[in-house]
Coordinates of C-alpha atoms in Angstrom, one line a residue:
Chain J
X16 CA 34.4 46.9 -63.5
X17 CA 31.7 48.2 -65.7
X18 CA 29.0 45.6 -66.4
X19 CA 28.0 44.9 -70.0
X20 CA 25.9 41.9 -69.3
X21 CA 22.9 43.4 -71.1
X22 CA 24.7 42.9 -74.3
X23 CA 25.2 39.2 -73.9
X24 CA 23.2 37.8 -76.8
X25 CA 24.7 40.4 -79.2
X26 CA 28.2 39.9 -78.0
X27 CA 27.9 36.1 -78.0
X28 CA 26.7 36.2 -81.6
X29 CA 29.4 38.7 -82.6
X30 CA 32.2 36.6 -81.1
X31 CA 31.0 33.4 -82.8
X32 CA 31.0 35.3 -86.1
X33 CA 34.2 37.3 -85.8
X34 CA 36.5 35.0 -83.7
X35 CA 35.5 31.4 -84.6
X36 CA 38.9 30.2 -83.2
X37 CA 37.8 31.1 -79.6
X38 CA 35.2 28.3 -79.7
X39 CA 37.9 25.7 -80.5
X40 CA 40.3 27.0 -77.9
X41 CA 37.8 27.3 -75.1
X42 CA 36.2 23.9 -75.9
X43 CA 39.6 22.2 -75.9
X44 CA 40.7 23.8 -72.6
X45 CA 37.4 23.3 -70.7
X46 CA 37.0 19.7 -71.8
X47 CA 40.6 19.1 -70.6
X48 CA 39.7 20.7 -67.1
X49 CA 36.4 18.8 -67.1
X50 CA 38.1 15.4 -67.7
X51 CA 40.5 16.2 -64.9
X52 CA 37.7 17.0 -62.6
X53 CA 35.8 13.8 -63.4
X54 CA 38.8 11.7 -62.8
X55 CA 39.7 13.5 -59.6
X56 CA 36.1 13.2 -58.3
X57 CA 36.2 9.5 -59.2
X58 CA 39.1 9.0 -56.8
X59 CA 37.0 9.9 -53.7
X60 CA 33.6 9.9 -52.3
X61 CA 32.7 13.0 -54.1
X62 CA 29.1 13.1 -53.1
X63 CA 30.0 12.9 -49.3
X64 CA 32.7 15.5 -49.6
X65 CA 30.5 17.9 -51.6
X66 CA 27.7 17.5 -49.0
X67 CA 30.1 18.1 -46.1
X68 CA 31.6 21.2 -47.8
X69 CA 28.1 22.5 -48.5
X70 CA 27.2 22.1 -44.8
X71 CA 30.4 23.8 -43.5
X72 CA 29.7 26.8 -45.9
X73 CA 26.0 26.9 -44.9
X74 CA 27.1 27.0 -41.2
X75 CA 29.6 29.8 -42.0
X76 CA 27.1 31.9 -43.9
X77 CA 24.4 31.5 -41.3
X78 CA 26.8 32.7 -38.6
X79 CA 28.7 35.1 -40.8
X80 CA 28.7 38.1 -38.5
X81 CA 30.3 36.0 -35.7
X82 CA 32.9 34.6 -37.9
X83 CA 33.8 37.9 -39.5
X84 CA 34.3 39.4 -36.1
X85 CA 36.4 36.4 -34.9
X86 CA 38.5 36.6 -38.1
X87 CA 39.2 40.3 -37.6
X88 CA 40.3 39.7 -34.0
X89 CA 42.6 36.9 -35.0
X90 CA 44.1 38.9 -37.9
X91 CA 44.8 41.9 -35.6
X92 CA 46.4 39.7 -33.0
X93 CA 48.9 38.6 -35.6
X94 CA 49.7 42.2 -36.6
X95 CA 47.5 42.3 -39.8
X96 CA 45.8 45.6 -40.4
X97 CA 42.1 45.0 -41.2
X98 CA 40.0 47.3 -43.3
X99 CA 36.3 47.0 -44.3
X100 CA 34.8 48.1 -47.7
X101 CA 31.3 48.2 -48.8
X102 CA 32.4 48.6 -52.5
X103 CA 35.0 50.0 -54.8
X104 CA 35.0 53.5 -53.2
X105 CA 36.1 52.4 -49.8
X106 CA 38.4 49.7 -51.2
X107 CA 40.1 52.4 -53.3
X108 CA 40.5 54.7 -50.4
X109 CA 42.3 52.1 -48.4
X110 CA 44.6 51.3 -51.3
X111 CA 45.3 55.0 -52.1
X112 CA 46.4 55.5 -48.5
X113 CA 48.8 52.6 -48.6
X114 CA 50.2 53.7 -52.0
X115 CA 50.8 57.2 -50.7
X116 CA 52.2 56.2 -47.4
X117 CA 54.8 53.9 -48.9
X118 CA 55.5 55.8 -52.0
X119 CA 54.6 52.8 -54.1
X120 CA 55.8 53.0 -57.8
X121 CA 55.4 49.3 -58.7
X122 CA 52.9 46.6 -57.7
X123 CA 52.9 42.9 -58.4
X124 CA 49.5 41.4 -58.4
X125 CA 48.2 37.8 -58.1
X126 CA 45.1 36.9 -60.1
X127 CA 41.9 37.8 -58.2
X128 CA 38.4 38.0 -59.4
X129 CA 37.4 40.4 -56.6
X130 CA 40.0 42.9 -57.6
X131 CA 38.5 42.7 -61.1
X132 CA 35.1 43.7 -59.5
X133 CA 36.8 46.6 -57.7
X134 CA 38.8 47.9 -60.6
X135 CA 42.1 47.8 -58.7
X136 CA 44.3 47.9 -61.8
X137 CA 42.8 51.1 -63.3
X138 CA 42.9 52.8 -59.9
X139 CA 46.6 51.9 -59.4
X140 CA 47.4 53.1 -62.9
X141 CA 45.6 56.4 -62.2
X142 CA 47.9 56.8 -59.2
X143 CA 50.9 56.4 -61.4
X144 CA 51.7 52.9 -60.1
X145 CA 53.0 50.4 -62.6
X146 CA 51.0 47.1 -62.1
X147 CA 52.2 43.7 -63.2
X148 CA 49.8 40.8 -63.3
X149 CA 52.0 37.9 -62.4
X150 CA 49.9 34.9 -63.2
X151 CA 51.1 34.0 -66.7
X152 CA 47.6 33.8 -68.2
X153 CA 46.6 37.0 -66.5
X154 CA 49.8 38.7 -67.7
X155 CA 48.9 37.7 -71.3
X156 CA 45.5 39.3 -71.1
X157 CA 46.9 42.4 -69.4
X158 CA 49.3 42.9 -72.3
X159 CA 46.2 42.6 -74.6
X160 CA 44.1 44.9 -72.5
X161 CA 41.4 42.2 -72.1
X162 CA 39.5 41.1 -69.0
X163 CA 39.8 37.4 -67.9
X164 CA 37.8 34.9 -69.9
X165 CA 37.7 32.2 -67.3
X166 CA 37.8 32.2 -63.4
X167 CA 40.7 29.8 -63.3
X168 CA 42.3 30.0 -66.8
X169 CA 41.9 33.7 -67.7
X170 CA 43.6 33.3 -71.1
X171 CA 42.2 29.9 -72.2
X172 CA 40.5 31.6 -75.2
X173 CA 43.9 32.5 -76.8
X174 CA 45.6 30.1 -79.1
X175 CA 49.4 29.6 -79.2
X176 CA 49.8 31.5 -82.6
X177 CA 47.9 34.4 -81.1
X178 CA 50.3 34.5 -78.1
X179 CA 53.3 34.0 -80.4
X180 CA 52.1 37.2 -82.4
X181 CA 51.6 39.1 -79.2
X182 CA 55.1 38.4 -77.9
X183 CA 56.6 39.0 -81.3
X184 CA 55.1 42.5 -81.4
X185 CA 55.9 43.1 -77.7
X186 CA 59.3 41.5 -77.1
X187 CA 60.6 40.7 -80.6
X188 CA 60.5 36.9 -80.0
X189 CA 60.3 34.7 -83.2
X190 CA 56.9 34.0 -84.5
X191 CA 57.4 30.2 -84.0
X192 CA 58.8 30.5 -80.4
X193 CA 58.0 27.6 -78.2
X194 CA 55.7 27.9 -75.1
X195 CA 58.8 27.4 -73.0
X196 CA 60.6 30.2 -74.7
X197 CA 57.6 32.6 -74.4
X198 CA 57.2 31.6 -70.7
X199 CA 61.0 32.4 -70.2
X200 CA 60.5 35.8 -71.5
X201 CA 57.6 36.5 -69.3
X202 CA 59.4 35.0 -66.4
X203 CA 62.4 37.4 -66.9
X204 CA 60.1 40.5 -66.9
X205 CA 58.1 39.4 -64.0
X206 CA 61.1 38.2 -61.9
X207 CA 62.5 41.7 -62.2
X208 CA 59.1 43.1 -61.1
X209 CA 58.9 40.8 -58.1
X210 CA 62.4 42.0 -56.9
X211 CA 61.6 45.7 -57.3
X212 CA 57.9 46.1 -56.4
X213 CA 57.0 47.8 -53.1
X214 CA 53.5 46.4 -53.1
X215 CA 52.0 42.9 -53.5
X216 CA 48.3 42.5 -54.1
X217 CA 46.3 39.3 -53.9
X218 CA 42.8 38.0 -53.3
X219 CA 42.2 35.0 -51.1
X220 CA 40.6 31.6 -51.7
X221 CA 39.8 31.3 -48.0
X222 CA 40.2 33.2 -44.7
X223 CA 40.1 31.0 -41.7
X224 CA 38.3 32.7 -38.8
X225 CA 39.7 30.4 -36.0
X226 CA 43.3 31.4 -36.8
X227 CA 43.1 34.5 -39.1
X228 CA 44.8 32.6 -41.9
X229 CA 44.7 33.7 -45.5
X230 CA 44.8 30.7 -47.8
X231 CA 45.9 31.2 -51.4
X232 CA 46.0 28.5 -54.1
X233 CA 48.1 28.5 -57.3
X234 CA 50.4 26.4 -59.6
X235 CA 53.0 28.9 -60.7
X236 CA 54.5 30.4 -57.5
X237 CA 53.7 33.9 -58.5
X238 CA 51.3 34.3 -55.5
X239 CA 54.0 33.1 -53.1
X240 CA 56.4 35.6 -54.7
X241 CA 53.9 38.4 -54.7
X242 CA 53.1 37.9 -50.9
X243 CA 56.8 37.3 -49.9
X244 CA 59.0 39.8 -51.7
X245 CA 57.4 43.3 -51.6
X246 CA 57.4 45.0 -48.2
X247 CA 53.6 45.5 -48.2
X248 CA 51.0 42.9 -49.0
X249 CA 47.4 43.8 -49.4
X250 CA 44.7 41.0 -49.7
X251 CA 41.2 41.7 -50.8
X252 CA 38.8 39.2 -49.4
X253 CA 35.1 38.8 -50.1
X254 CA 33.2 38.5 -46.8
X255 CA 31.7 35.1 -48.0
X256 CA 35.2 33.6 -48.3
X257 CA 35.5 32.6 -44.7
X258 CA 36.0 29.2 -43.2
X259 CA 35.3 28.4 -39.5
X260 CA 38.4 26.2 -38.6
X261 CA 41.9 25.7 -39.8
X262 CA 41.3 22.0 -40.2
X263 CA 38.5 22.8 -42.6
X264 CA 41.2 23.6 -45.1
X265 CA 41.9 19.9 -45.2
X266 CA 38.5 19.5 -46.9
X267 CA 38.3 22.7 -48.9
X268 CA 41.9 23.0 -50.4
X269 CA 41.9 19.5 -52.1
X270 CA 38.2 19.7 -53.1
X271 CA 38.7 23.1 -54.7
X272 CA 41.8 21.8 -56.6
X273 CA 40.0 18.6 -57.8
X274 CA 37.0 20.7 -59.0
X275 CA 39.1 23.3 -60.7
X276 CA 42.0 21.4 -62.4
X277 CA 41.7 17.8 -61.3
X278 CA 44.7 18.1 -59.1
X279 CA 44.8 16.5 -55.5
X280 CA 46.1 19.8 -54.3
X281 CA 47.3 22.9 -56.1
X282 CA 51.1 23.0 -56.5
X283 CA 51.4 26.0 -54.1
X284 CA 49.3 26.8 -51.1
X285 CA 50.1 29.9 -49.0
X286 CA 48.8 30.0 -45.5
X287 CA 49.6 33.5 -44.4
X288 CA 49.2 34.6 -40.7
X289 CA 50.7 38.0 -40.8
X290 CA 53.7 40.2 -41.5
X291 CA 57.2 38.7 -41.1
X292 CA 58.5 38.5 -37.6
X293 CA 61.8 40.1 -36.4
X294 CA 64.7 38.9 -38.4
X295 CA 62.5 37.0 -40.9
X296 CA 62.0 37.6 -44.6
X297 CA 58.6 38.7 -45.8
X298 CA 56.3 41.7 -45.9
X299 CA 56.6 44.3 -43.1
X300 CA 52.9 45.1 -43.4
X301 CA 50.0 42.8 -44.2
X302 CA 46.6 44.4 -44.9
X303 CA 43.3 42.5 -45.3
X304 CA 40.4 44.4 -46.9
X305 CA 37.1 42.7 -46.2
X306 CA 34.7 43.5 -49.0
X307 CA 31.0 43.3 -49.3
X308 CA 30.1 44.6 -52.8
X309 CA 26.7 43.1 -53.1
X310 CA 27.2 40.0 -51.0
X311 CA 25.0 41.1 -48.0
X312 CA 22.2 41.9 -50.5
X313 CA 22.5 38.4 -51.7
X314 CA 22.5 37.1 -48.1
X315 CA 19.1 38.8 -47.7
X316 CA 17.7 37.0 -50.7
X317 CA 16.1 33.8 -49.4
X318 CA 15.7 32.3 -52.9
X319 CA 19.2 33.1 -54.1
X320 CA 21.7 33.3 -51.2
X321 CA 23.1 29.8 -51.8
X322 CA 25.3 31.2 -54.5
X323 CA 27.4 32.7 -51.7
X324 CA 28.9 29.2 -51.1
X325 CA 30.8 29.5 -54.3
X326 CA 34.6 28.7 -54.2
X327 CA 35.4 30.3 -57.6
X328 CA 36.8 27.0 -58.9
X329 CA 35.4 27.4 -62.4
X330 CA 34.1 23.8 -62.5
X331 CA 30.6 24.8 -63.7
X332 CA 32.2 26.9 -66.6
X333 CA 34.1 23.8 -67.8
X334 CA 31.0 21.6 -67.6
X335 CA 28.7 24.1 -69.4
X336 CA 27.9 23.5 -73.1
X337 CA 26.9 27.2 -73.4
X338 CA 30.1 28.7 -71.9
X339 CA 32.2 26.4 -74.2
X340 CA 30.9 28.1 -77.3
X341 CA 32.2 31.5 -76.5
X342 CA 34.3 31.6 -73.3
X343 CA 33.7 34.3 -70.8
X344 CA 33.9 37.7 -72.6
X345 CA 30.3 37.9 -73.9
X346 CA 28.9 37.5 -70.5
X347 CA 30.0 41.1 -69.8
X348 CA 31.0 40.9 -66.2
X349 CA 33.7 39.4 -63.9
X350 CA 31.9 36.1 -63.4
X351 CA 30.9 34.2 -66.5
X352 CA 29.4 30.8 -67.2
X353 CA 26.7 29.2 -65.1
X354 CA 27.9 30.8 -61.8
X355 CA 28.0 34.2 -63.4
X356 CA 24.5 33.7 -64.6
X357 CA 23.2 33.4 -61.1
X358 CA 25.8 35.5 -59.2
X359 CA 25.9 38.5 -61.4
X360 CA 22.1 39.2 -61.1
X361 CA 22.6 39.2 -57.3
X362 CA 25.7 41.4 -57.3
X363 CA 24.6 43.8 -60.0
X364 CA 20.8 43.6 -59.8
X365 CA 18.7 41.7 -62.3
X366 CA 18.1 44.8 -64.4
X367 CA 21.9 45.0 -65.2
X368 CA 22.4 41.3 -65.7
X369 CA 19.1 40.4 -67.3
X370 CA 19.9 38.2 -70.2
X371 CA 22.4 36.0 -68.3
X372 CA 20.0 33.6 -66.5
X373 CA 18.8 32.6 -70.1
X374 CA 22.4 31.7 -71.1
X375 CA 21.9 28.1 -70.2
X376 CA 20.4 24.9 -71.4
X377 CA 19.3 23.9 -67.9
X378 CA 21.1 20.6 -68.5
X379 CA 22.3 20.4 -64.9
X380 CA 25.9 19.7 -65.7
X381 CA 27.0 22.7 -63.6
X382 CA 25.3 21.3 -60.5
X383 CA 26.9 18.0 -60.9
X384 CA 30.3 19.7 -61.1
X385 CA 29.9 22.1 -58.2
X386 CA 32.0 21.1 -55.2
X387 CA 29.6 22.9 -52.8
X388 CA 26.3 21.8 -54.5
X389 CA 25.0 25.2 -55.5
X390 CA 21.7 24.4 -57.2
X391 CA 22.6 26.5 -60.2
X392 CA 19.6 25.3 -62.5
X393 CA 17.1 26.1 -59.7
X394 CA 18.7 29.6 -59.3
X395 CA 18.6 30.2 -63.0
X396 CA 14.8 29.5 -62.9
X397 CA 14.4 31.8 -59.9
X398 CA 16.1 34.7 -61.8
X399 CA 14.1 33.9 -65.0
X400 CA 10.8 33.9 -63.1
X401 CA 11.8 37.3 -61.6
X402 CA 12.7 38.6 -65.1
X403 CA 9.2 37.8 -66.3
X404 CA 7.6 39.3 -63.2
X405 CA 9.5 42.5 -63.5
X406 CA 8.7 42.8 -67.2
X407 CA 12.3 42.4 -68.2
X408 CA 11.6 39.4 -70.5
X409 CA 10.3 40.5 -73.9
X410 CA 6.5 40.8 -73.9
X411 CA 6.1 38.8 -77.1
X412 CA 7.9 35.9 -75.2
X413 CA 5.4 36.1 -72.4
X414 CA 2.5 36.1 -74.9
X415 CA 4.0 33.3 -76.9
X416 CA 4.5 31.1 -73.8
X417 CA 1.0 31.8 -72.5
X418 CA -0.5 30.9 -75.9
X419 CA 1.7 27.8 -76.1
X420 CA 0.5 26.8 -72.6
X421 CA -3.1 27.2 -73.7
X422 CA -2.6 25.0 -76.7
X423 CA -0.8 22.3 -74.7
X424 CA -3.4 22.2 -72.0
X425 CA -6.3 21.5 -74.4
X426 CA -6.3 18.3 -76.5
X427 CA -8.6 19.8 -79.0
X428 CA -6.6 22.9 -79.5
X429 CA -3.4 20.7 -79.6
X430 CA -4.7 18.5 -82.3
X431 CA -6.0 21.4 -84.3
X432 CA -2.7 23.3 -84.2
X433 CA -0.5 20.3 -84.8
X434 CA -2.5 19.5 -87.9
X435 CA -2.4 23.0 -89.1
X436 CA 1.4 23.3 -88.6
X437 CA 2.0 20.2 -90.6
X438 CA -0.3 21.4 -93.4
X439 CA 0.7 25.1 -93.7
X440 CA 4.2 26.5 -94.6
X441 CA 5.9 27.8 -91.4
X442 CA 6.3 31.6 -91.4
X443 CA 10.0 31.3 -90.5
X444 CA 10.9 34.9 -90.8
X445 CA 7.8 36.3 -89.1
X446 CA 8.1 34.9 -85.7
X447 CA 11.0 36.4 -83.7
X448 CA 11.1 33.3 -81.5
X449 CA 11.6 31.1 -84.5
X450 CA 14.1 33.4 -86.1
X451 CA 16.4 33.2 -83.1
X452 CA 16.3 29.4 -83.5
X453 CA 16.6 29.2 -87.3
X454 CA 19.4 31.7 -87.6
X455 CA 22.0 29.2 -86.5
X456 CA 20.3 26.0 -87.6
X457 CA 18.4 26.3 -90.9
X458 CA 14.6 26.2 -91.4
X459 CA 12.3 24.2 -89.1
X460 CA 10.6 21.3 -90.7
X461 CA 7.5 19.7 -89.0
X462 CA 7.5 16.0 -88.5
X463 CA 5.1 14.3 -91.0
X464 CA 3.3 12.5 -88.1
X465 CA 2.5 13.8 -84.7
X466 CA 4.3 12.4 -81.7
X467 CA 1.3 10.6 -80.1
X468 CA 0.9 8.6 -83.4
X469 CA 4.6 7.8 -83.6
X470 CA 4.4 6.7 -80.0
X471 CA 1.4 4.5 -80.5
X472 CA 3.0 2.9 -83.5
X473 CA 6.2 2.3 -81.5
X474 CA 4.2 0.5 -78.8
X475 CA 2.4 -1.7 -81.3
Chain Y
X4 CA 28.4 54.4 -39.2
X5 CA 31.6 53.0 -40.5
X6 CA 31.7 50.3 -43.2
X7 CA 32.2 47.5 -40.7
X8 CA 29.1 48.4 -38.6
X9 CA 27.0 48.9 -41.7
X10 CA 28.1 45.5 -43.2
X11 CA 27.7 43.6 -39.9
X12 CA 24.2 45.1 -39.2
X13 CA 23.0 44.2 -42.7
X14 CA 24.3 40.7 -42.1
X15 CA 22.5 40.4 -38.8
X16 CA 19.3 41.7 -40.4
X17 CA 19.6 39.0 -43.1
X18 CA 20.3 36.2 -40.7
X19 CA 17.2 36.9 -38.6
X20 CA 15.1 35.2 -41.3
X21 CA 17.4 32.2 -41.8
X22 CA 17.5 28.9 -39.9
X23 CA 21.0 28.3 -38.5
X24 CA 23.0 25.4 -40.1
X25 CA 25.2 23.1 -37.8
X26 CA 28.8 22.8 -38.3
X27 CA 29.8 19.2 -39.1
X28 CA 32.6 17.5 -37.0
X29 CA 35.9 16.7 -38.8
X30 CA 35.8 13.2 -40.3
X31 CA 38.1 10.5 -38.9
X32 CA 40.9 10.3 -41.4
X33 CA 41.4 6.8 -43.0
X34 CA 45.1 6.4 -42.6
X35 CA 47.1 4.7 -45.5
X36 CA 49.0 1.7 -44.4
X37 CA 52.4 3.0 -45.4
X38 CA 52.4 6.8 -45.5
X39 CA 56.0 7.0 -46.4
X40 CA 55.6 4.9 -49.6
X41 CA 52.4 6.8 -50.4
X42 CA 54.4 10.1 -50.0
X43 CA 57.1 9.1 -52.4
X44 CA 54.5 7.8 -54.9
X45 CA 52.5 11.0 -54.8
X46 CA 55.6 13.2 -55.1
X47 CA 56.5 11.4 -58.4
X48 CA 52.9 11.8 -59.6
X49 CA 53.2 15.5 -58.9
X50 CA 56.3 15.8 -61.0
X51 CA 58.8 16.0 -58.1
X52 CA 61.5 13.6 -57.0
X53 CA 61.5 11.9 -53.7
X54 CA 64.1 9.9 -51.9
X55 CA 64.2 8.0 -48.6
X56 CA 67.8 8.3 -47.3
X57 CA 70.0 8.1 -44.3
X58 CA 72.4 11.0 -43.5
X59 CA 75.1 9.7 -45.8
X60 CA 72.6 9.3 -48.6
X61 CA 71.4 12.8 -48.3
X62 CA 75.1 14.0 -48.5
X63 CA 75.5 11.9 -51.6
X64 CA 72.3 13.4 -53.1
X65 CA 73.6 16.9 -52.3
X66 CA 76.9 16.2 -53.9
X67 CA 75.2 15.0 -57.1
X68 CA 73.0 18.1 -57.2
X69 CA 75.9 20.4 -56.4
X70 CA 78.1 19.3 -59.3
X71 CA 79.5 22.3 -61.1
X72 CA 77.6 24.8 -59.1
X73 CA 79.2 27.9 -57.6
X74 CA 77.1 27.8 -54.4
X75 CA 73.7 27.4 -53.0
X76 CA 71.1 29.2 -50.8
X77 CA 70.2 27.6 -47.5
X78 CA 67.1 27.8 -45.2
X79 CA 67.9 28.6 -41.6
X80 CA 67.0 25.1 -40.4
X81 CA 69.4 23.3 -42.7
X82 CA 72.1 21.6 -40.6
X83 CA 75.7 22.5 -41.3
X84 CA 76.4 18.9 -42.2
X85 CA 74.3 19.5 -45.3
X86 CA 75.8 22.8 -46.4
X87 CA 78.3 21.4 -48.9
X88 CA 78.5 24.4 -51.2
X89 CA 79.4 28.0 -50.3
X90 CA 76.3 30.1 -49.3
X91 CA 75.2 32.6 -52.0
X92 CA 72.0 34.8 -52.1
X93 CA 68.8 33.1 -53.3
X94 CA 68.5 35.6 -56.1
X95 CA 71.7 34.2 -57.7
X96 CA 71.7 30.7 -56.4
X97 CA 71.2 27.8 -58.9
X98 CA 70.2 25.6 -56.0
X99 CA 68.1 26.3 -52.8
X100 CA 68.1 23.9 -49.9
X101 CA 65.3 24.1 -47.3
X102 CA 64.1 22.2 -44.3
X103 CA 60.4 21.3 -44.2
X104 CA 58.3 21.7 -41.1
X105 CA 56.3 18.6 -42.1
X106 CA 55.1 16.6 -45.1
X107 CA 51.8 15.1 -46.2
X108 CA 51.5 11.7 -47.8
X109 CA 48.1 11.8 -49.4
X110 CA 48.9 14.9 -51.5
X111 CA 52.7 14.6 -51.9
X112 CA 53.3 17.9 -50.2
X113 CA 56.1 19.5 -48.2
X114 CA 55.2 22.3 -45.8
X115 CA 57.8 25.1 -45.6
X116 CA 57.8 27.7 -42.8
X117 CA 58.6 31.4 -43.4
X118 CA 61.0 31.1 -40.5
X119 CA 63.3 28.9 -42.7
X120 CA 63.5 31.6 -45.3
X121 CA 61.1 32.2 -48.2
X122 CA 63.5 33.4 -50.9
X123 CA 65.4 30.1 -50.8
X124 CA 62.1 28.2 -51.3
X125 CA 61.1 30.2 -54.3
X126 CA 63.9 31.9 -56.3
X127 CA 66.4 29.2 -57.2
X128 CA 65.6 27.0 -60.3
X129 CA 66.2 23.8 -58.3
X130 CA 64.8 23.3 -54.8
X131 CA 66.0 20.5 -52.4
X132 CA 63.8 20.0 -49.4
X133 CA 64.9 17.9 -46.4
X134 CA 62.2 16.5 -44.1
X135 CA 62.5 14.0 -41.2
X136 CA 60.7 10.7 -41.6
X137 CA 58.7 11.2 -38.4
X138 CA 57.4 14.5 -39.7
X139 CA 55.5 12.8 -42.7
X140 CA 51.8 12.9 -41.9
X141 CA 49.4 10.5 -43.7
X142 CA 46.8 13.3 -44.4
X143 CA 46.5 17.0 -44.5
X144 CA 43.7 16.8 -41.8
X145 CA 46.1 15.1 -39.3
X146 CA 48.8 17.6 -40.1
X147 CA 46.5 20.7 -39.6
X148 CA 44.9 19.3 -36.4
X149 CA 48.4 18.7 -35.0
X150 CA 49.7 22.2 -35.7
X151 CA 50.4 23.9 -32.4
X152 CA 51.6 27.2 -33.7
X153 CA 51.6 28.8 -37.2
X154 CA 54.6 30.7 -38.6
X155 CA 53.9 34.1 -40.3
X156 CA 53.5 32.2 -43.6
X157 CA 53.4 28.5 -44.3
X158 CA 53.9 27.3 -47.9
X159 CA 52.6 23.9 -49.0
X160 CA 54.6 22.8 -52.1
X161 CA 53.4 19.8 -54.1
X162 CA 55.7 19.7 -57.1
X163 CA 57.6 22.1 -59.4
X164 CA 56.2 25.4 -60.5
X165 CA 54.1 25.0 -63.6
X166 CA 51.7 26.7 -66.0
X167 CA 49.5 25.7 -68.9
X168 CA 48.5 29.3 -69.7
X169 CA 50.3 29.4 -73.0
X170 CA 48.2 27.4 -75.5
X171 CA 47.5 24.7 -72.9
X172 CA 51.1 23.4 -73.0
X173 CA 52.6 22.5 -69.6
X174 CA 55.7 24.6 -68.9
X175 CA 57.7 24.0 -65.7
X176 CA 59.6 26.6 -63.7
X177 CA 57.5 29.6 -64.6
X178 CA 58.1 31.6 -61.4
X179 CA 59.1 29.2 -58.8
X180 CA 61.6 26.2 -59.1
X181 CA 61.2 24.0 -62.1
X182 CA 62.6 21.0 -60.2
X183 CA 61.6 19.9 -56.7
X184 CA 63.7 17.2 -54.9
X185 CA 62.6 15.9 -51.6
X186 CA 64.9 14.0 -49.2
X187 CA 63.2 12.1 -46.5
X188 CA 65.8 11.6 -43.8
X189 CA 65.6 8.4 -41.9
X190 CA 66.1 8.9 -38.2
X191 CA 66.6 12.4 -36.9
X192 CA 69.3 15.0 -37.0

């Protein structure tokens, strides 16, 4: 996928102006997820489980080469064909070969963020393959030609009336059709696709090295169908998605479900070991494509590698007051919200993702929500520091901060300036820093008394 | 160099500068007092129906579910005593009957093996799952630690198929069964 992260501030402002309904839809959905998570975390010793999950992931990442080789060995023993890809080019080559060898005309696809990174749908379409996104939310945005807006709920930015209009135009359903009726229409189209597709495509929530098990989580059943009905199943797996032992799933499956949607476990979990055995239903071929696409670069980065623990649960998006305003689209890349702000600079390079580390209030809610304790606020500051060092941050900002620091460090200057600011009219439109603030909030008004005086009075 | 060697060599290079983290042991599972009761409670919370029944009770439940239906799809492991309706393909069947490998109390989950037949587990709108009482594990950890061999695919089902993707309204039976009924069979078969 082409990254448009550089446009973040512009796109966020445009969305707030042109689609005010998105804010309401996204806030409603994320608050719902967030309440679910809080309740689900409250049922267990969340702190202990998060710490344990962090430690398992850190062990995995610091032994990644060994576990990747073990996973490959186990997968091959079960008859899975393993491919490696540094990025889209190699992943595409593998997929092209499979499509050609099996004469694939139709593919059913389960939602996967990695396949968004790799541009799997455009590739398949260019090969003349009809691709069906089978997650209901993902299907909606495929019909609209949009990218996902949220890691877990790709269509949370759409309101019911918007979906009713979409289906009215596409399938002729009434404009007041109920969600049940709309889902039934989608179900009919997709059921037909499941039964006729030659290829099923998925990502993976986890790949267990010990047993070569692919673990996939969902609530609808579309992943189970995509990986059961077509004769070929291809799973794209980021190399950081491994877990050491099968029993580690007992920690990670429930923890991910609780963090993502507040469930004790997702409705369906598929644990896939390989192609169907003789006389058994299921795919004749299973392929696993192990994908790097920037992950090894992040592993080299001693200040930023912890982001590789990410389980893609979306909990930090739901907790984030900034994400809630616009949803994921303005972030301009596959991963939005707090995790996108620290993952995208690592995957794309800071030059491509520059404004994202600033898309945060640093309130720390993302860290509290994260099931593997990724220190997102710390990583945001790391990327901001680098942006300043590399001259990516605007020079006026640097100058303004330096001047501000000078003033704050000297009591004499501080008194002088605070007196001047209260006495003189503020040049609201002249300072770009102030303009960014006042545009959405109205003019700044200085307090009649300085803080230290107010504080003194309060104490007396 | 192929992609695998390039990726692995970059990883090894990166790991040189990093301290190795230890792998924590699995915790000791705190077992609930009555796993069976917990299983039925969790099933209900997940929007599924659970029953603890003897063989006769299962036949009665089946007869209830079968009323007015032309046939059902069956998993391979379903005993003939429980095949009350004529067998029809899962694509057309209004009812699927499967036999679970095991169940998990803490999450209200039935585990279904690909060896039993995946279409029966997924395509009919109503899914009845039979599981033996002694195959109900208190926790997922205990179940996974106890697994001796894995089928080509294992499906963990914890309720009916559902989605809230359309305007945040919960819709059941989107792709898989909209109704999940679990019969825990007392004794063995």
